[in-house]
Coordinates of C-alpha atoms and ligand atoms in Angstrom, one line a residue:
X1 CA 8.6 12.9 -20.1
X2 CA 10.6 10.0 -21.1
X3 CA 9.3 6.7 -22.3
X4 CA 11.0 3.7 -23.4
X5 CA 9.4 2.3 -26.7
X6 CA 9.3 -1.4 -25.9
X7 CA 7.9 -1.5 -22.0
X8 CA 7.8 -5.2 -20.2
X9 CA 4.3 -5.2 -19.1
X10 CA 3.8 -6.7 -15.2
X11 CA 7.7 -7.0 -14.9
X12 CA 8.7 -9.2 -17.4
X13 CA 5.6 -9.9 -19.8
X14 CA 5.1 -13.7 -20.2
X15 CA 8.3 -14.9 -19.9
X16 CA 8.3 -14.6 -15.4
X17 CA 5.9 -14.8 -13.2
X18 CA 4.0 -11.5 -13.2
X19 CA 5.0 -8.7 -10.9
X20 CA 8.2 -10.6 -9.3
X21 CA 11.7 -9.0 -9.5
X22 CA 12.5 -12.5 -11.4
X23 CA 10.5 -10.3 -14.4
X24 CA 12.6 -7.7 -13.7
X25 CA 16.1 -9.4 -14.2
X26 CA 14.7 -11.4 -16.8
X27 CA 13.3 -7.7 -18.5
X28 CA 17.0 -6.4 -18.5
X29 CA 18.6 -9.2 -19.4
X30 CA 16.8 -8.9 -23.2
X31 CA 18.0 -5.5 -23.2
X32 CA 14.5 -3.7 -22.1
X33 CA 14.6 -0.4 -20.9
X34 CA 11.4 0.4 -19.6
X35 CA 9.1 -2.1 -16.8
X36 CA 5.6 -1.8 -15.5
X37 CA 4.5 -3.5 -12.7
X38 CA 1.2 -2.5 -10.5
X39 CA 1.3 -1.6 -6.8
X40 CA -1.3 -1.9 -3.6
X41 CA -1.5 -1.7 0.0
X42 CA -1.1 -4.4 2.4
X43 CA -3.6 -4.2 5.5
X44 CA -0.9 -2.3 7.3
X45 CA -0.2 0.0 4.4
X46 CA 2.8 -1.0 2.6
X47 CA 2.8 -1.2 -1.1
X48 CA 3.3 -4.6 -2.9
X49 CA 3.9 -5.4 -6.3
X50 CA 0.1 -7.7 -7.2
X51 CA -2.1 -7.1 -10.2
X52 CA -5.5 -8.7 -8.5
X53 CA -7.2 -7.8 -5.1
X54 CA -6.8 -11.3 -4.3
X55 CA -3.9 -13.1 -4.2
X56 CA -4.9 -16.5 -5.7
X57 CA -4.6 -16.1 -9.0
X58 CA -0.8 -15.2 -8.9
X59 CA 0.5 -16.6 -5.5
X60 CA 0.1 -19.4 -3.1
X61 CA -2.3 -17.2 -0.6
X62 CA -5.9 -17.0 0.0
X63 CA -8.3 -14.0 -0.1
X64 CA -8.0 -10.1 -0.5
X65 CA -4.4 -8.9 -0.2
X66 CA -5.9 -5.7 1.8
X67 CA -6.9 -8.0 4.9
X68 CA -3.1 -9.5 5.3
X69 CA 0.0 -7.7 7.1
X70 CA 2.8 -7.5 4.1
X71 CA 5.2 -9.9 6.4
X72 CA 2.0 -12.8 5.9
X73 CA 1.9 -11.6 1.9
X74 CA 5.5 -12.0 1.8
X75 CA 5.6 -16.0 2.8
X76 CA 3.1 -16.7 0.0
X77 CA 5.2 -18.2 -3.5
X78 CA 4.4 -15.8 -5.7
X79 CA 6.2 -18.1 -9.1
X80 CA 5.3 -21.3 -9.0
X81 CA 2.1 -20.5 -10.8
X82 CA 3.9 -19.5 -13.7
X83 CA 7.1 -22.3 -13.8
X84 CA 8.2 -24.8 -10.5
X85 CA 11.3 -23.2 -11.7
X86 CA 10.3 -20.2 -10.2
X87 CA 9.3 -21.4 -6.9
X88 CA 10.2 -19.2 -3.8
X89 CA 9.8 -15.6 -5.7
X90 CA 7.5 -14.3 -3.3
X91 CA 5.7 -10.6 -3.5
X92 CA 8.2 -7.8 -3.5
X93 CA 7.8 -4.5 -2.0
X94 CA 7.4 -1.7 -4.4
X95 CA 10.7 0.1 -2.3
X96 CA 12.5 -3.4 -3.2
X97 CA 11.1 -3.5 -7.1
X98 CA 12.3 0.4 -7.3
X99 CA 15.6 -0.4 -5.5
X100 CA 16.1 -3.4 -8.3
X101 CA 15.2 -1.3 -11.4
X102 CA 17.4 1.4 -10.2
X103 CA 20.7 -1.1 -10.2
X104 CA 19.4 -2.7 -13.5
X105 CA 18.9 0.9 -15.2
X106 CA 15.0 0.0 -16.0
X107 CA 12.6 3.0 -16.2
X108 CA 9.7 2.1 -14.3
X109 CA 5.9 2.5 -14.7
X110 CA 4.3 1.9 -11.5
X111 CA 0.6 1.5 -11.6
X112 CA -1.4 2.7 -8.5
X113 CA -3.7 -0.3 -8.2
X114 CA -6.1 0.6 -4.8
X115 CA -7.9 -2.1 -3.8
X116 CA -11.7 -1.2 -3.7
X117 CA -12.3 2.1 -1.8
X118 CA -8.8 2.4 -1.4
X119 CA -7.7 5.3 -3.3
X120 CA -6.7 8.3 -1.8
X121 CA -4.3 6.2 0.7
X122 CA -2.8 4.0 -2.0
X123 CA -2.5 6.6 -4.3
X124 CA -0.4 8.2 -1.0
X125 CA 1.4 4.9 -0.3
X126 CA 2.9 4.5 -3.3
X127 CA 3.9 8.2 -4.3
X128 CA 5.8 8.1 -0.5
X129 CA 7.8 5.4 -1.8
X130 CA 8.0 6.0 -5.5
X131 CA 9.2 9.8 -4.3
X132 CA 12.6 8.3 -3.3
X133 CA 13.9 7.0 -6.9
X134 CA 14.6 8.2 -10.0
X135 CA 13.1 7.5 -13.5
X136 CA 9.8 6.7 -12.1
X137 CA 6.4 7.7 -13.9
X138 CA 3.3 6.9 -12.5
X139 CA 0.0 6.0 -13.5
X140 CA -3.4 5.1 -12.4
X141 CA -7.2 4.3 -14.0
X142 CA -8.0 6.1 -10.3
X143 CA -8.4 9.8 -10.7
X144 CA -8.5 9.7 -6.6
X145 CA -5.7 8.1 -6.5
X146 CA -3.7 10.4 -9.0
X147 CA -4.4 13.6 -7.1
X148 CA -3.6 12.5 -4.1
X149 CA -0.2 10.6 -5.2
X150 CA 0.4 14.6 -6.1
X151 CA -0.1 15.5 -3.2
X152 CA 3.1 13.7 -1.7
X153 CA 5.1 13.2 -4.7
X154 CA 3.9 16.1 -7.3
X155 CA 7.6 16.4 -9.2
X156 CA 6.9 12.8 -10.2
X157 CA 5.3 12.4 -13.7
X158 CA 1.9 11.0 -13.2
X159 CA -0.1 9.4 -16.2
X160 CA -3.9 8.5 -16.3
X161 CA -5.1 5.0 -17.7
X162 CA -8.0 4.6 -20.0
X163 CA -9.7 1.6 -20.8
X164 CA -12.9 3.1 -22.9
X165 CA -13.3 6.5 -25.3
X166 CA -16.1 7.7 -23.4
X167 CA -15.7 11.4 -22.7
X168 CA -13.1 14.3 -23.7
X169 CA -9.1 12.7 -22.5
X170 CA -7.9 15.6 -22.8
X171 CA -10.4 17.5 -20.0
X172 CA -9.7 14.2 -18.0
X173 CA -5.8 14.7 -17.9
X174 CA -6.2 18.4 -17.1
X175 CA -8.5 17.1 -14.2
X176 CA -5.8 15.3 -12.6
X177 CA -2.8 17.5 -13.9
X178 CA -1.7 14.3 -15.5
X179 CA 1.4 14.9 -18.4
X180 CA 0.8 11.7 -20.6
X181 CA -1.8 9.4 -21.3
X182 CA -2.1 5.3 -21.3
X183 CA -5.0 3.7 -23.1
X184 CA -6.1 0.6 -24.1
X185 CA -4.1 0.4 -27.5
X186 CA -7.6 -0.4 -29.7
X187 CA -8.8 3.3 -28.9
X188 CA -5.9 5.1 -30.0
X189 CA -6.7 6.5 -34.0
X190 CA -5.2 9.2 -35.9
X191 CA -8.3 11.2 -34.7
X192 CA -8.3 10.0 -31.0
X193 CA -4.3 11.2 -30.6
X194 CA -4.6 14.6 -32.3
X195 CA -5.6 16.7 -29.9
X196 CA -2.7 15.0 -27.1
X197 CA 0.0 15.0 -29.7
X198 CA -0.8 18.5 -30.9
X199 CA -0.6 19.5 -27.1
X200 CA 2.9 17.7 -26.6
X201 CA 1.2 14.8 -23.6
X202 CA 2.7 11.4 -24.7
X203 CA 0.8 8.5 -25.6
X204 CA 1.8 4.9 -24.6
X205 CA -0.9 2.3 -25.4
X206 CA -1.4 -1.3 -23.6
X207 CA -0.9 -4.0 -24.1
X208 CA 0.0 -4.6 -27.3
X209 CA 1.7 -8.1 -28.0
X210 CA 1.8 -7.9 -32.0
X211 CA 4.1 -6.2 -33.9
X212 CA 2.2 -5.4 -36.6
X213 CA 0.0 -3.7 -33.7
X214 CA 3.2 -2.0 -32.3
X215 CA 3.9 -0.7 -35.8
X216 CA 0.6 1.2 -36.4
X217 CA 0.7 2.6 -33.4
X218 CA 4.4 3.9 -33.6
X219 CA 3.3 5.5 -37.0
X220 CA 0.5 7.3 -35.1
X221 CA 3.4 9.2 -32.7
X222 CA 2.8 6.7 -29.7
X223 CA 6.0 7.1 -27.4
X224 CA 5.6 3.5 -26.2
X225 CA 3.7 0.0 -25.9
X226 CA 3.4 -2.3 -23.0
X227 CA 3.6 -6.0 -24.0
X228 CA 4.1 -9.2 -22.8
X229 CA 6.3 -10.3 -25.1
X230 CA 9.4 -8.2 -25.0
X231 CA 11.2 -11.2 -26.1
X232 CA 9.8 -10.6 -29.5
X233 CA 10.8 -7.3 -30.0
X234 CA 14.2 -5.9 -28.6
X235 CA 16.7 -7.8 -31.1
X236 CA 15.7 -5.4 -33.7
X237 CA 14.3 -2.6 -31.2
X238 CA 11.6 -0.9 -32.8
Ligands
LIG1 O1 -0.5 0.0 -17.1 C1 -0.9 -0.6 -18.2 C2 -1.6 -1.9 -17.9 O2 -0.9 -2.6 -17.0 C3 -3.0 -1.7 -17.4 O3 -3.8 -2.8 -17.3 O4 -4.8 -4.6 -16.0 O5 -2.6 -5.0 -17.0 O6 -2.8 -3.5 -15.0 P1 -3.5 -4.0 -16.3
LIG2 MG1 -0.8 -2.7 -14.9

């Protein structure tokens, strides 16, 4: 598996509105290589690029994103809550944030991101779609929803997200037949990373947003960091 060191977490960290293809263009243009961005069904199935299960923190709708048709998510302004100067980006498809990253040459993360009781068919959702590009790993806190993304898309790399150090990572991943691991980057140790770097599963650890953070964790053997701040980083890649 491949992974970019410096990934733009949500798109294009801080600098766009989060999980807009504005964050993607902005993301290439500072010379990243790698994107994440997290993906869930609208009512009638189709996978959107939205962090929350409902849209009013990020976008100019009301309510769970679950209960609305995609072509009622897609009138919602999904930048003017970052910058007026990004009004009128609105929700993209994942098929239209895949079909971006693949012109700009990003490598692209996507995180299956079911809302509640949701995730065998999002983890299905997305892996139809994500099956179709290249340079595509995905990942998912869901164990549900990274076996069943197998199930339609198994030749695509599939990660499992970890936000705690409570039970054995390494029996989790073999659980789900995932090849690489993401944690929260304030678990990961020399002694926490052995036993996946001795095995050969990469590491990338979110979301890291200082250097000297980025720098520890690149001495451990992590193969990447999500941050919000790519900005910071690329001139001198690290
Ligand atoms: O995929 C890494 C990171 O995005 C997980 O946390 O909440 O930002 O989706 P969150
Ligand atoms: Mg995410």
């Amino acid at each position: 598996m491949r992974y970019p060191r410096i990934i733009a977490h949500r798109c294009g960290g801080a600098l766009a509105p989060e999980n807009t293809l504005a964050g993607l263009r902005i993301a290439a243009r500072l010379g990243c290589r790698g994107v994440e961005f997290d993906a869930m069904l609208s009512r009638d199935g189709v996978p959107v690029l939205i962090h929350d299960e409902t849209l009013e923190r990020t976008t100019s709708g009301r309510g769970p994103v679950a209960d609305l048709p995609v072509a009622q998510l897609r009138r919602f302004d999904a930048g003017s809550h970052r910058h007026p100067a990004f009004a009128g980006e609105c929700l993209p498809t994942l098929a239209e944030a895949l079909a971006v990253c693949n012109q700009l040459g990003l490598w692209a993360n996507v995180e299956i991101k079911p809302s509640v009781g949701c995730d065998a068919e999002t983890g299905a959702g997305v892996a139809l779609v994500a099956r179709e590009f290249a340079d595509v790993v995905l990942s998912s806190f869901s164990p549900e929803a990274l076996m069943n993304a197998a199930s339609f898309a198994g030749e695509l790399p599939r990660a499992l997200l970890v936000e705690s150090n409570s039970g054995d990572w390494f029996e989790s991943l073999r659980r789900v037949d995932a090849k690489a691991l993401h944690a929260a980057h304030q678990l990961l140790t020399v002694d926490s990373l052995r036993p996946l770097l001795e095995a050969n599963f990469p590491v990338a650890a979110y979301t890291v947003n200082r250097r000297d953070e980025a720098e520890r964790l690149f001495a451990l053997g992590v193969a990447g960091v999500f941050t919000d701040r790519p900005d910071h980083w690329l001139a001198g890649e690290m």
